[in-house]
JSON list of C-alpha atoms and ligand atoms in Angstrom, two decimals:
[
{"chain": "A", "resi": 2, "resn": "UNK", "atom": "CA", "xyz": [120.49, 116.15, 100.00]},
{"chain": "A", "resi": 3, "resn": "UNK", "atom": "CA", "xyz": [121.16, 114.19, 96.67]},
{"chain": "A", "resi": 4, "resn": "UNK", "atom": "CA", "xyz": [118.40, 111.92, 95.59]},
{"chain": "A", "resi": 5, "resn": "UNK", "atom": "CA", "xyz": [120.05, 108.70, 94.41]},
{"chain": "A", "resi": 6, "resn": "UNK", "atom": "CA", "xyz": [119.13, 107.36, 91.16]},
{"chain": "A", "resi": 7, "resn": "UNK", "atom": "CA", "xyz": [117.20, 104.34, 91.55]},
{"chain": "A", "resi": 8, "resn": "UNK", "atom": "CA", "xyz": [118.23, 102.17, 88.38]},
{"chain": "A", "resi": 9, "resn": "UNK", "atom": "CA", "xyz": [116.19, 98.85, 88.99]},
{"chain": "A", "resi": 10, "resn": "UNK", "atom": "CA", "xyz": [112.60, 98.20, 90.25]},
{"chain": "A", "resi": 11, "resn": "UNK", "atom": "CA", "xyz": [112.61, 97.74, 94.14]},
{"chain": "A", "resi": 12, "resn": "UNK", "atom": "CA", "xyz": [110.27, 94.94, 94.01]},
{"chain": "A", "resi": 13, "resn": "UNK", "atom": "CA", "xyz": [110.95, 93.06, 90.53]},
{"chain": "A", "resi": 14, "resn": "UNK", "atom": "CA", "xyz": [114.74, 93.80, 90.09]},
{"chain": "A", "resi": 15, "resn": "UNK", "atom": "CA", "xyz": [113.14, 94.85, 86.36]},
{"chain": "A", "resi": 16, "resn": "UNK", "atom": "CA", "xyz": [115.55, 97.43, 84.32]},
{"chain": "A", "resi": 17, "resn": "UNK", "atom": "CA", "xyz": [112.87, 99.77, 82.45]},
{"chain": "A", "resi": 18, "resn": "UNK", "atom": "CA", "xyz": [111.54, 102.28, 84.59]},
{"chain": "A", "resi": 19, "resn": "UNK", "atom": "CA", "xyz": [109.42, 105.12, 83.52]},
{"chain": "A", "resi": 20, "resn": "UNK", "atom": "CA", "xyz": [109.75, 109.17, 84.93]},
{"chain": "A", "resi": 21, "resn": "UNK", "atom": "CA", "xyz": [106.23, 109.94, 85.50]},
{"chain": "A", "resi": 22, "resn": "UNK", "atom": "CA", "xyz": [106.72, 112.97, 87.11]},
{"chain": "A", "resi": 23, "resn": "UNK", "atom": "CA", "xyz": [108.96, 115.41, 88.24]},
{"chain": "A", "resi": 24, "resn": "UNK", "atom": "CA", "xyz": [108.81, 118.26, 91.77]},
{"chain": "A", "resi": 25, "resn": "UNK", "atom": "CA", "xyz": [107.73, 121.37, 90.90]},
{"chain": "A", "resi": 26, "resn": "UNK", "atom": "CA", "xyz": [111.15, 122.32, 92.98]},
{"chain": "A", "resi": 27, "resn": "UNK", "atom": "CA", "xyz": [113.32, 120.85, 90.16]},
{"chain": "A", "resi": 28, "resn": "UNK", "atom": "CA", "xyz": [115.95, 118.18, 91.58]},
{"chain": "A", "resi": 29, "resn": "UNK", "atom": "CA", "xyz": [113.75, 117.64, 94.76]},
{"chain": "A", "resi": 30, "resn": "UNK", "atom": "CA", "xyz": [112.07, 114.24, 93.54]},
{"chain": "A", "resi": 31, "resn": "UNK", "atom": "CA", "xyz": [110.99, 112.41, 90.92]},
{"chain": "A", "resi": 32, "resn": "UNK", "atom": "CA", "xyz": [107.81, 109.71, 90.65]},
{"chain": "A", "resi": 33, "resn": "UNK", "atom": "CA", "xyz": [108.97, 106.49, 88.92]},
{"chain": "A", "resi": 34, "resn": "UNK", "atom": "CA", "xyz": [107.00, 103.39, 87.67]},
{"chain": "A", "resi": 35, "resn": "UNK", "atom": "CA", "xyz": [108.24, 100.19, 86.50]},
{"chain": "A", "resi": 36, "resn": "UNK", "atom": "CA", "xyz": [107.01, 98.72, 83.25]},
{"chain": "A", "resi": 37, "resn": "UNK", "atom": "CA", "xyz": [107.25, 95.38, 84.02]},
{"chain": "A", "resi": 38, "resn": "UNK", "atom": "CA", "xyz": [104.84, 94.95, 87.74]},
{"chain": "A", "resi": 39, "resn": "UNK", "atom": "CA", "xyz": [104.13, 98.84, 87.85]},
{"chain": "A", "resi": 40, "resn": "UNK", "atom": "CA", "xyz": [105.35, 99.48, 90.98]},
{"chain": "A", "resi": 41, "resn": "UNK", "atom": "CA", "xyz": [105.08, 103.15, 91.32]},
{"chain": "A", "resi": 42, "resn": "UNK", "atom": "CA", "xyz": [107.49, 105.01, 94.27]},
{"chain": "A", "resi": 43, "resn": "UNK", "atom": "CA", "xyz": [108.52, 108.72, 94.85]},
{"chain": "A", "resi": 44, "resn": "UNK", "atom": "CA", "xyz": [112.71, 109.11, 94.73]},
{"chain": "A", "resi": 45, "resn": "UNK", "atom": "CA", "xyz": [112.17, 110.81, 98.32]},
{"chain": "A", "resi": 46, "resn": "UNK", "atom": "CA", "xyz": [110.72, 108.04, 100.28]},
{"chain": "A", "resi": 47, "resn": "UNK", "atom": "CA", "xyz": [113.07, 105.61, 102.25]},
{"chain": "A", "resi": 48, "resn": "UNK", "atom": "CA", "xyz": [115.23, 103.13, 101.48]},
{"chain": "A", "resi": 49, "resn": "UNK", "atom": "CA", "xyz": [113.17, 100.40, 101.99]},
{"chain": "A", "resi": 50, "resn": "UNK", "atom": "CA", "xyz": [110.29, 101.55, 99.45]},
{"chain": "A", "resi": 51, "resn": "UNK", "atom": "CA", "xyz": [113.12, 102.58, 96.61]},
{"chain": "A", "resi": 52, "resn": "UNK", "atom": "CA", "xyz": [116.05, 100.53, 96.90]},
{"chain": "A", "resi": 53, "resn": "UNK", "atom": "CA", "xyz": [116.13, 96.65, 95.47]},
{"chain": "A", "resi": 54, "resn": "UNK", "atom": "CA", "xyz": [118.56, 95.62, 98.56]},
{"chain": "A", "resi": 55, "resn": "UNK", "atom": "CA", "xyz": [116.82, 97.46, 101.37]},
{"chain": "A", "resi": 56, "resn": "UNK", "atom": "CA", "xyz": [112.90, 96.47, 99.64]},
{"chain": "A", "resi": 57, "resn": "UNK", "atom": "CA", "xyz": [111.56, 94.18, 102.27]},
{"chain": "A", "resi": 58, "resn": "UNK", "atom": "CA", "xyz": [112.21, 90.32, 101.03]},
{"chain": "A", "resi": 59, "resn": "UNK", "atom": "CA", "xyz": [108.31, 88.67, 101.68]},
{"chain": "A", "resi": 60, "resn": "UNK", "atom": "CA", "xyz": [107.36, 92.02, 99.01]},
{"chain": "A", "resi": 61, "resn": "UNK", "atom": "CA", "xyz": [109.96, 91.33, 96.78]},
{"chain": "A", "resi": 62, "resn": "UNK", "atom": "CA", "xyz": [108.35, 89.50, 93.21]},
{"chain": "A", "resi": 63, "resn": "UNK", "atom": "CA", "xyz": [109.73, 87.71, 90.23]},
{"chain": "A", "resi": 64, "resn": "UNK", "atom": "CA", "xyz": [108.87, 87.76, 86.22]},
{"chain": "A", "resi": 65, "resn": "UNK", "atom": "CA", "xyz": [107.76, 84.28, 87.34]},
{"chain": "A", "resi": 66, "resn": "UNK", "atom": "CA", "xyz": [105.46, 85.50, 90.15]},
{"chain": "A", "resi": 67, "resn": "UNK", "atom": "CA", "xyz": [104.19, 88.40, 88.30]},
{"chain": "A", "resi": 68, "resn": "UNK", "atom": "CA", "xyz": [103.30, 85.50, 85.15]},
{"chain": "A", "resi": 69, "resn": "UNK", "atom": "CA", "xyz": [101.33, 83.33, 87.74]},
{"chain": "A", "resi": 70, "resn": "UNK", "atom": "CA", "xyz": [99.87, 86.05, 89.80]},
{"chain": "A", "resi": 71, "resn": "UNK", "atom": "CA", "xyz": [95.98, 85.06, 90.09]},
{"chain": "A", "resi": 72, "resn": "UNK", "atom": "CA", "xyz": [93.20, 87.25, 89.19]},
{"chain": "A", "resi": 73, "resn": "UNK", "atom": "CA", "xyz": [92.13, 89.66, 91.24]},
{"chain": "A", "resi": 74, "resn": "UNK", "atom": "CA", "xyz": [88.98, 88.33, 93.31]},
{"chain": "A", "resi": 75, "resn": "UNK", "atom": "CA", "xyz": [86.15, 89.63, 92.69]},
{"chain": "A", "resi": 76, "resn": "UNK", "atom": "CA", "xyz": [83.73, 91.35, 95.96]},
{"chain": "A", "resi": 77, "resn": "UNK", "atom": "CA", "xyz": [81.76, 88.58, 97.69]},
{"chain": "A", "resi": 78, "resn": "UNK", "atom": "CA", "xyz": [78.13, 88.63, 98.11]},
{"chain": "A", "resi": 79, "resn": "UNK", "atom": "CA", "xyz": [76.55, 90.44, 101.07]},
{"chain": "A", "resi": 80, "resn": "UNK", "atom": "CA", "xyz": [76.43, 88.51, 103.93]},
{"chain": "A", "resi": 81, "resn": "UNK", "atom": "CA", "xyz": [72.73, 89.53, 104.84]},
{"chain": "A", "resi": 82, "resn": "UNK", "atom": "CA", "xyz": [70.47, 89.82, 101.80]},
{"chain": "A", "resi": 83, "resn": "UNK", "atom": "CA", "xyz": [68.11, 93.18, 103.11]},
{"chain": "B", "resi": 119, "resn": "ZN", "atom": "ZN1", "xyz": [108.89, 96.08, 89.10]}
]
């Protein structure tokens, strides 16, 4: 089976994607990261997790959305103090 080339970031349509790491079978798959919203996806899993058109749309993130993402929360206070 040929593993297409995925040449843009699923999620942010971004251009520079990094080879993290390769299959120990050569050719079999290959892990790639974004640099921009570090999306990180295996060349072997489906369409929908590797390919810009077929990425879900509600998933899907701008350089705009990434730039006003909020923090991440921090973990609440137990609810009952022991
Ligand atoms: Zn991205």
């Amino acid at each position: 089976m040929a593993v297409e080339k995925t040449t843009i970031c699923p999620r942010c349509a971004y251009e520079s994607i990094e080879q993290l790491h390769t299959s120990p079978v050569p050719g079999a798959w290959d892990v790639l990261q974004c640099r921009q919203c570090l999306y990180t996806w295996r060349t072997s899993e489906p369409a929908r997790r590797t390919q810009r058109d077929a990425y879900p749309e509600s998933f899907r993130m701008t350089a705009e959305d990434i730039a006003g993402a909020p923090e991440v929360p921090t973990i609440p206070p137990l609810r009952n103090q022991p």
